[in-house]
Amino acid sequence: MRGTRPTPRPSRVRARGATIAAFVALAPLLPASAVAVGTLKVDTALPYVCTLPSGQQPATVRITAAFPERAAVGEEVRPTDVTTTVELPAGAVADLTAPRAATVRAETRLAVGVTQREQRAEAVWSGTSQPVAVPAEGPLVLTTTGDVPSLTTDVPGDLTLVAGAFAVDLAPSTADGAATAPASLSVACAPGPDAGERTRLVTLPVGADAPTAEPTSSPTSPADPSPSAPSSGPPAPSLPPDRTTPAKPESTNGTSGVPKGPRVDRRTDDGTASPSPADRPAAPPCLTESPTPVSLSAYVTGYSNVRKQKGASLLPVSCMLIEQGLSGEPPYPAPPDEIHFFVPSTANLSYQGRKQTPPFTSTFLSFDFQPVTATMVLEQAGPITIEALLRIFMSDFSNSTETLVRAPLVLRVLDVEVNGVALDVGPSCRTVQPLTSTDPDPARHPGKHLVLLGKGRIVNGTDAVGYLLSSGGPLTGEVTIPAFEGCGTKGESLDRLLTASISGPGNYVKQIQGQTCNVGVEEPTMDNCTEDLQPRKVPKPER
């Protein structure tokens, strides 16, 4: 039995508009051969201008996707075969070779404006790439794929998608696989001045008598990007939202009416209706015994790659009990054109009275032929800390939030089977130290721990986009699995076997935190809490 395939780094997206909504559809993208007859293929190359440490550079972004030719009102529109290829010029390569990068991995975020009549919403198409060798000379070409949101609309009329701002997060590595210094490079791009109407990707007719759609994107001939500074244009791409919430029916003259305004279609990947809050999926208990006014609770789940096994391990739904701190002094002064707010918090896992996850089981093909099944838990080796930094930019009063979660977790192995035969690892089989990430601030946070990063922002003062502690969302990081010790019984040590099979760097982790329950307040938000004050939202793992 082959292990779960490695998890790439997608994101989630929610867009709002008066009659348009984008909702998350996290099924894997269909291969090209699965695109049905009657689909419209988009393939366009656009000129962009990207801001790099060396200055502004021209770039070419090629976008491919497939859409249905037409859609009915209320019908799900699911883009498929979505890829984004960015060609960064030699100047960008120089920015990477300065820290002696040998390979680079990319995450991309393309802002896609969705318009219909006078209404507008925004979605984000996110993708990740496999590691690519940094060329000795010439441009750097990165192709990313990932999950993108589906669209619905409750009125007829043409639905138009337009490419907007584009962002690339680069994670370079040295020849021996170690992170460079700095460990990442973020590149913001905007359509070039000569992009013009070519940014329009597709116009899709919606309605019973809708005509066949026509592609409105440019042909695939090479773009001629301009190095001049981009003019003001679409907003910068954001990370995906934390969750989806169904719009409530509005009342008309005291009677219940049809839903108005934005609507988020809460459907699962198989098209069935997802559970209502009253029908919460099964999850382990998550009760706070002695809550304070700042107590929160939430469920988390996700995937972690096991690089040596070329697969991913599903991390189970786990309870997290959080004590949210008060706003304090940021660790570093803010630039003159920014205002910073800093909120530190602490948290603990909770499972049957212990600070650990529930047991979880993974199966891999060890050495590509031997099926090995292991049951494991993650145990805390110290308190989990959470630091949220809100940045408000005085130029336009936009904002961004970065949340760093630091968790000292030891991986403990409970049982192992090799080709169906039990292998006695004993009661003390575990990693010699906690899982380890490169900490962006080691002076303030020494020691061994996993580091997960969540990025988000608040739109119009209300809508959470990306990750916020209270509303949840995606948290990502990369971890080194240490060597194992204490494995085996009767004088037979299995430490070296497990270390050779599992331990090593470069294991990508993606956790999804659900909406928190505000346990300690006098009137908890019952949309987020069950009657016995447990989190109502149980997240699903995402690749």
XYZ file of C-alpha atoms in Angstrom:
543
model
C 0.000 0.000 0.000
C 1.583 3.265 -1.070
C 1.564 6.161 1.351
C -0.515 9.278 0.973
C 0.900 11.511 -1.737
C 2.940 14.503 -0.635
C 0.965 17.595 0.149
C 1.687 20.720 -1.914
C 1.050 24.213 -0.608
C -2.297 25.454 -1.706
C -4.377 28.088 -0.049
C -8.069 28.799 0.363
C -10.014 31.760 -0.922
C -13.331 33.466 -0.222
C -14.505 36.433 -2.265
C -17.471 38.634 -1.474
C -19.803 40.656 -3.686
C -23.453 41.669 -3.669
C -24.513 38.793 -5.913
C -21.318 36.816 -6.522
C -19.523 34.422 -4.193
C -16.407 32.321 -4.532
C -16.330 29.263 -2.357
C -13.597 26.785 -1.617
C -13.483 23.603 -3.705
C -10.581 21.530 -2.505
C -10.831 18.483 -4.766
C -7.570 17.772 -6.608
C -7.402 19.307 -10.042
C -8.466 17.067 -12.898
C -5.831 16.035 -15.430
C -6.061 17.457 -18.931
C -7.555 14.248 -20.276
C -10.508 14.637 -17.893
C -11.667 17.979 -19.300
C -15.039 17.257 -20.840
C -16.224 18.261 -24.277
C -17.841 21.701 -24.103
C -15.151 23.334 -22.036
C -13.386 26.590 -22.773
C -9.602 26.587 -22.462
C -7.746 29.728 -21.418
C -4.055 30.144 -22.214
C -2.571 33.624 -21.969
C 0.830 35.198 -21.329
C 0.807 38.585 -19.603
C 3.469 41.213 -18.925
C 4.038 41.972 -15.234
C 6.392 44.214 -13.299
C 7.855 42.640 -10.144
C 9.571 44.330 -7.219
C 12.756 42.504 -6.172
C 15.573 43.473 -3.803
C 17.560 44.600 -6.861
C 14.672 46.800 -8.033
C 11.726 46.512 -10.393
C 12.059 43.859 -13.073
C 9.825 42.823 -15.998
C 8.358 39.327 -15.847
C 6.001 37.157 -17.868
C 3.127 35.295 -16.207
C 1.377 32.607 -18.221
C -2.030 31.413 -16.986
C -3.826 28.316 -18.227
C -7.213 27.010 -17.093
C -10.365 25.324 -18.346
C -13.950 26.519 -17.796
C -17.385 25.278 -18.854
C -18.799 27.037 -21.908
C -21.838 28.228 -19.974
C -23.392 27.948 -16.503
C -26.849 28.070 -14.976
C -27.835 30.433 -12.174
C -26.696 28.914 -8.888
C -24.510 26.335 -10.620
C -20.996 25.709 -9.383
C -18.328 26.928 -11.804
C -15.136 24.986 -11.126
C -11.960 25.995 -12.999
C -9.782 22.983 -13.817
C -6.274 22.349 -15.130
C -5.104 25.612 -13.589
C -1.387 26.320 -13.877
C 0.594 29.507 -13.429
C 4.048 29.861 -14.983
C 6.172 32.866 -14.097
C 9.391 33.701 -15.915
C 11.593 35.891 -13.725
C 14.505 37.661 -15.429
C 18.213 37.191 -14.782
C 18.076 39.976 -12.204
C 15.876 37.809 -10.016
C 18.340 34.945 -10.358
C 21.071 37.255 -9.092
C 18.965 37.983 -5.999
C 18.799 34.242 -5.342
C 22.430 33.408 -6.034
C 23.594 36.065 -3.562
C 22.672 33.789 -0.604
C 24.147 30.803 -2.531
C 20.838 29.211 -3.435
C 21.062 26.038 -5.515
C 17.356 25.230 -5.714
C 14.201 27.198 -5.099
C 10.591 26.303 -4.426
C 7.769 28.763 -5.103
C 4.292 29.602 -3.858
C 2.226 31.876 -6.101
C -0.927 33.867 -5.474
C -2.830 35.404 -8.366
C -5.631 37.836 -7.563
C -8.553 37.207 -9.908
C -11.299 39.794 -10.092
C -14.789 38.374 -10.644
C -17.385 40.802 -12.006
C -21.022 40.527 -12.989
C -23.146 43.551 -13.821
C -22.140 46.155 -11.233
C -20.922 43.691 -8.622
C -17.335 42.635 -8.013
C -15.652 39.981 -5.906
C -12.109 38.725 -5.678
C -10.661 35.217 -5.570
C -7.087 34.070 -5.210
C -5.607 31.289 -7.328
C -2.803 29.762 -5.302
C -0.206 27.235 -6.339
C 3.071 25.604 -5.395
C 5.990 24.327 -7.420
C 8.420 21.497 -7.052
C 12.023 22.517 -6.245
C 13.719 23.949 -9.339
C 17.439 24.361 -9.903
C 18.599 27.973 -9.907
C 20.087 28.548 -13.388
C 23.661 29.751 -13.711
C 22.490 32.345 -16.208
C 19.310 33.426 -17.935
C 15.745 33.590 -16.574
C 14.165 31.468 -13.850
C 10.954 29.683 -14.886
C 8.603 28.403 -12.172
C 5.367 26.519 -12.810
C 2.870 26.143 -9.975
C -0.373 24.230 -9.599
C -2.862 24.018 -6.759
C -6.463 24.180 -5.651
C -8.534 27.190 -6.733
C -11.969 28.353 -5.582
C -15.138 27.574 -7.444
C -17.711 30.276 -8.212
C -21.456 30.629 -7.901
C -23.831 33.455 -8.729
C -27.530 33.847 -8.010
C -28.401 36.096 -10.977
C -28.066 35.701 -14.774
C -25.535 37.667 -16.793
C -21.959 37.483 -18.015
C -19.395 36.479 -15.384
C -15.979 37.966 -16.200
C -12.655 36.947 -14.650
C -9.704 39.352 -14.806
C -6.105 38.673 -13.742
C -4.800 41.172 -11.201
C -1.871 41.458 -8.832
C 0.500 38.538 -8.517
C 2.813 37.470 -5.683
C 5.582 34.873 -5.509
C 7.066 33.564 -2.265
C 10.434 31.928 -2.949
C 12.013 29.409 -0.568
C 15.642 28.896 -1.682
C 17.898 26.087 -0.436
C 21.628 25.524 -0.621
C 23.216 22.566 -2.423
C 23.105 20.472 0.767
C 19.393 21.173 1.296
C 19.789 23.741 4.064
C 17.845 27.000 4.148
C 19.610 30.108 2.944
C 19.941 33.375 4.837
C 17.481 34.957 4.376
C 15.308 31.846 4.241
C 12.667 33.330 1.939
C 12.100 36.037 -0.641
C 8.690 37.580 -1.324
C 8.119 39.198 -4.711
C 5.104 41.424 -5.434
C 4.072 41.947 -9.054
C 1.450 44.011 -10.860
C 0.267 43.893 -14.480
C 2.512 45.941 -16.731
C 1.212 49.191 -18.249
C 0.813 47.505 -21.634
C -1.174 44.528 -20.343
C -4.437 46.322 -21.071
C -7.435 44.194 -21.947
C -5.306 41.061 -22.080
C -5.743 40.659 -18.317
C -9.332 39.556 -18.982
C -9.158 35.776 -18.769
C -12.678 34.695 -19.693
C -16.274 35.899 -19.948
C -18.700 33.145 -18.992
C -22.422 33.454 -19.810
C -24.708 32.567 -16.906
C -28.413 31.838 -17.395
C -30.828 29.431 -19.026
C -30.445 30.956 -22.488
C -26.763 31.803 -22.140
C -24.809 31.652 -25.421
C -21.582 29.746 -25.712
C -18.688 31.478 -23.975
C -15.829 32.938 -25.945
C -12.268 33.240 -24.695
C -11.302 36.812 -23.969
C -7.706 36.183 -22.985
C -4.744 36.979 -25.167
C -3.046 34.398 -27.395
C -0.024 32.534 -26.138
C 2.545 34.621 -27.978
C 5.349 35.913 -25.737
C 4.491 39.090 -23.885
C 6.610 42.200 -24.074
C 6.860 43.251 -20.430
C 7.840 46.782 -19.610
C 10.258 47.577 -16.758
C 8.477 50.775 -15.880
C 6.712 51.066 -12.534
C 3.196 49.641 -12.426
C 0.342 52.068 -12.167
C -2.263 51.683 -9.476
C -4.320 48.635 -10.263
C -5.975 45.669 -8.630
C -5.347 45.150 -4.919
C -2.430 42.974 -3.873
C -3.240 39.284 -3.748
C -4.309 38.091 -0.351
C -3.994 34.786 1.348
C -7.177 32.710 1.437
C -9.867 33.230 4.020
C -10.215 31.398 7.219
C -13.620 29.835 6.781
C -16.922 30.032 4.968
C -20.150 31.209 6.570
C -23.566 30.894 4.954
C -25.439 34.127 4.483
C -28.563 34.363 6.612
C -31.943 34.955 4.952
C -33.053 38.516 5.323
C -36.502 39.393 6.527
C -39.030 41.267 4.397
C -41.922 42.926 6.262
C -41.424 40.555 9.128
C -41.495 37.443 6.974
C -38.640 35.274 5.908
C -37.304 36.216 2.466
C -34.764 34.856 0.045
C -31.072 35.374 0.787
C -29.698 38.681 -0.421
C -26.150 39.893 -0.802
C -23.133 37.592 -0.811
C -23.723 33.884 -0.624
C -21.206 31.175 0.190
C -22.176 27.766 -1.090
C -21.242 25.265 1.604
C -20.727 22.049 -0.356
C -18.267 19.270 -0.070
C -16.111 18.089 -2.934
C -18.560 15.329 -3.833
C -21.361 17.858 -4.321
C -23.373 16.906 -1.238
C -24.470 19.487 1.272
C -21.978 19.939 4.077
C -23.168 19.542 7.667
C -24.963 22.414 9.316
C -23.510 23.705 12.603
C -25.972 21.530 14.465
C -24.586 18.440 12.727
C -20.967 18.886 13.734
C -18.698 16.128 12.411
C -17.248 13.694 14.908
C -14.282 15.127 16.801
C -12.501 14.404 20.080
C -13.755 16.281 23.145
C -12.423 19.832 23.455
C -13.547 21.210 26.803
C -11.870 23.968 28.814
C -12.044 23.010 32.495
C -11.441 26.412 34.103
C -12.015 29.076 31.445
C -10.944 32.674 31.830
C -12.380 35.677 29.950
C -9.667 35.204 27.289
C -10.000 31.427 26.843
C -10.459 30.123 23.303
C -10.642 26.605 21.943
C -10.256 25.301 18.401
C -9.703 22.152 16.372
C -6.674 21.729 14.115
C -5.832 19.109 11.497
C -3.664 18.802 8.424
C -0.891 16.955 6.629
C 2.840 16.592 7.131
C 5.153 15.362 4.411
C 7.597 12.584 5.206
C 10.177 13.441 2.593
C 12.147 10.208 2.782
C 9.021 8.148 2.227
C 7.772 10.357 -0.648
C 4.399 10.625 1.047
C 2.356 12.556 3.566
C 0.956 11.677 6.960
C -2.526 12.834 7.934
C -2.437 14.676 11.259
C -5.665 13.960 13.137
C -8.266 16.438 14.311
C -6.839 17.686 17.609
C -8.100 19.975 20.343
C -6.162 23.178 21.064
C -6.883 25.170 24.238
C -5.731 28.781 23.877
C -5.257 31.602 26.360
C -5.306 34.762 24.292
C -2.992 37.467 25.597
C -3.536 41.201 25.773
C -2.065 43.576 23.219
C 1.521 44.326 24.206
C 4.647 46.083 23.051
C 5.909 44.708 19.709
C 9.360 43.114 19.943
C 10.746 45.530 17.353
C 9.848 49.156 16.543
C 7.514 49.827 13.633
C 8.686 51.775 10.563
C 7.561 55.426 10.447
C 4.773 54.686 7.954
C 3.269 51.752 9.884
C 1.391 51.120 13.128
C 1.943 47.750 14.827
C -0.189 45.822 17.309
C 1.295 42.751 18.985
C -0.698 40.023 20.754
C 1.100 37.077 22.418
C -0.880 33.979 23.444
C -0.220 30.477 24.777
C -1.842 27.142 23.954
C -1.858 23.456 24.788
C -3.013 20.346 22.987
C -5.627 18.363 24.882
C -6.418 14.668 24.486
C -7.731 12.551 27.359
C -6.088 14.841 29.885
C -2.701 14.837 28.125
C -0.958 17.523 26.089
C -0.817 15.556 22.848
C -2.668 14.728 19.655
C -4.856 11.640 19.342
C -2.959 8.620 17.962
C -2.729 8.552 14.159
C -1.668 5.838 11.729
C 0.247 6.174 8.452
C 1.353 3.606 5.894
C 4.329 4.070 3.549
C 6.343 1.975 1.166
C 9.677 1.879 2.919
C 12.566 1.736 0.430
C 9.863 1.864 -2.291
C 8.717 -1.737 -1.838
C 8.124 -2.670 1.823
C 4.758 -1.559 3.335
C 5.305 -0.143 6.807
C 2.454 1.015 9.031
C 3.152 3.097 12.128
C 0.864 4.455 14.854
C 2.172 7.661 16.405
C 1.318 10.653 18.593
C 2.751 14.151 18.882
C 3.483 15.059 22.499
C 4.185 18.532 23.840
C 7.618 19.068 25.365
C 6.756 22.571 26.571
C 4.158 25.321 26.142
C 2.982 26.330 22.680
C 3.398 30.061 22.038
C 1.477 32.162 19.524
C 2.559 35.631 18.438
C 0.320 37.764 16.199
C 1.624 41.004 14.664
C -0.918 43.306 13.015
C 0.617 45.881 10.642
C -1.440 48.887 9.519
C 0.014 50.787 6.561
C -0.592 54.518 6.840
C -0.372 55.079 3.062
C -3.751 53.468 2.407
C -4.758 52.070 5.843
C -4.587 48.519 4.551
C -3.339 45.877 6.948
C -1.686 42.512 7.204
C -1.297 40.030 10.027
C 1.472 37.505 10.559
C 0.995 34.870 13.233
C 3.834 32.588 14.310
C 2.998 29.411 16.228
C 5.922 27.747 17.992
C 5.227 24.214 19.217
C 7.818 21.963 20.908
C 6.517 18.551 19.815
C 8.137 15.142 20.202
C 7.084 12.372 17.811
C 6.397 9.149 19.710
C 5.942 5.822 17.911
C 3.463 3.430 19.545
C 3.233 0.500 17.113
C 4.868 -0.588 13.857
C 3.925 -3.262 11.344
C 6.206 -4.323 8.504
C 4.366 -6.117 5.704
C 1.598 -6.938 8.186
C 3.956 -8.363 10.838
C 4.100 -6.515 14.177
C 7.475 -5.023 15.062
C 7.886 -4.460 18.802
C 9.256 -0.934 19.258
C 8.712 -0.909 23.021
C 7.090 1.783 25.186
C 9.751 4.506 24.811
C 10.276 4.922 21.062
C 10.477 8.626 20.258
C 12.533 11.358 18.634
C 15.595 12.379 20.649
C 14.415 15.991 20.653
C 11.386 18.011 19.454
C 10.688 18.499 15.769
C 12.737 21.466 14.589
C 12.123 24.398 12.235
C 14.313 27.366 11.389
C 13.067 30.127 13.694
C 12.950 33.639 12.196
C 13.819 35.113 15.614
C 16.105 32.615 17.384
C 17.425 35.184 19.862
C 13.953 35.599 21.382
C 12.910 31.986 20.877
C 15.831 29.627 21.437
C 15.434 25.881 21.604
C 13.937 23.193 19.410
C 10.380 23.623 18.147
C 8.132 23.481 15.114
C 7.346 26.910 13.605
C 4.119 27.467 11.672
C 3.248 30.740 9.935
C -0.199 32.109 9.201
C -0.773 35.215 7.085
C -3.997 37.187 6.871
C -5.709 40.533 6.759
C -9.012 42.157 7.679
C -11.104 43.479 4.813
C -13.456 46.414 5.388
C -12.966 45.998 9.100
C -14.965 42.750 9.252
C -13.987 39.982 6.862
C -11.079 37.779 7.893
C -8.951 36.740 4.936
C -6.238 34.131 5.429
C -5.268 33.190 8.972
C -6.299 34.994 12.142
C -6.106 33.374 15.565
C -9.786 33.866 16.354
C -11.171 32.777 12.977
C -8.540 30.188 12.015
C -7.184 29.330 8.603
C -4.048 27.743 7.127
C -0.714 27.541 8.961
C 2.343 26.279 7.103
C 5.957 25.452 7.897
C 8.842 23.111 7.247
C 10.283 20.759 9.824
C 13.265 18.513 10.435
C 12.394 15.147 11.994
C 15.165 14.255 14.475
C 16.726 10.850 15.015
C 14.896 8.245 17.101
C 15.873 6.670 20.414
C 14.486 4.045 22.776
C 13.018 1.927 19.978
C 13.109 -1.863 20.375
C 12.924 -4.490 23.103
C 14.899 -7.470 24.373
C 18.224 -5.889 23.538
C 17.317 -5.268 19.883
C 17.635 -1.600 18.904
C 15.492 -0.290 16.060
C 16.699 3.294 16.426
C 18.860 3.276 13.324
C 16.138 1.661 11.194
C 13.537 4.297 12.066
C 16.062 7.112 11.800
C 17.150 5.972 8.343
C 13.529 5.606 7.194
C 11.967 8.784 8.596
C 14.383 11.340 10.043
C 15.645 14.288 8.038
C 14.936 17.884 6.925
C 12.571 19.409 4.381
C 9.245 17.993 5.582
C 6.481 20.446 4.645
C 3.605 20.848 7.129
C 0.190 22.376 6.493
C -2.238 22.712 9.392
C -5.790 24.033 9.174
C -7.213 25.641 12.312
C -10.954 25.977 12.639
C -12.972 28.906 13.970
C -12.381 29.320 17.698
C -15.011 29.073 20.394
C -14.832 32.027 22.813
C -15.238 29.805 25.857
C -14.687 32.266 28.702
C -17.028 35.162 27.887
C -20.441 35.508 29.507
C -22.275 35.188 26.202
C -20.285 32.928 23.828
C -20.948 33.167 20.108
C -23.149 30.127 19.624
C -22.497 30.045 15.884
C -18.952 29.077 16.882
C -19.621 27.025 20.038
C -21.725 23.981 20.858
C -24.135 24.062 23.772
C -21.443 22.587 26.058
C -18.903 25.183 24.813
C -16.799 23.115 22.464
C -15.678 24.392 19.036
C -18.464 23.927 16.518
C -16.203 24.207 13.472
C -14.262 21.002 12.708
C -11.803 21.774 9.887
C -10.824 19.435 7.087
C -7.187 18.829 6.162
C -5.996 20.495 2.972
C -3.110 19.699 0.682
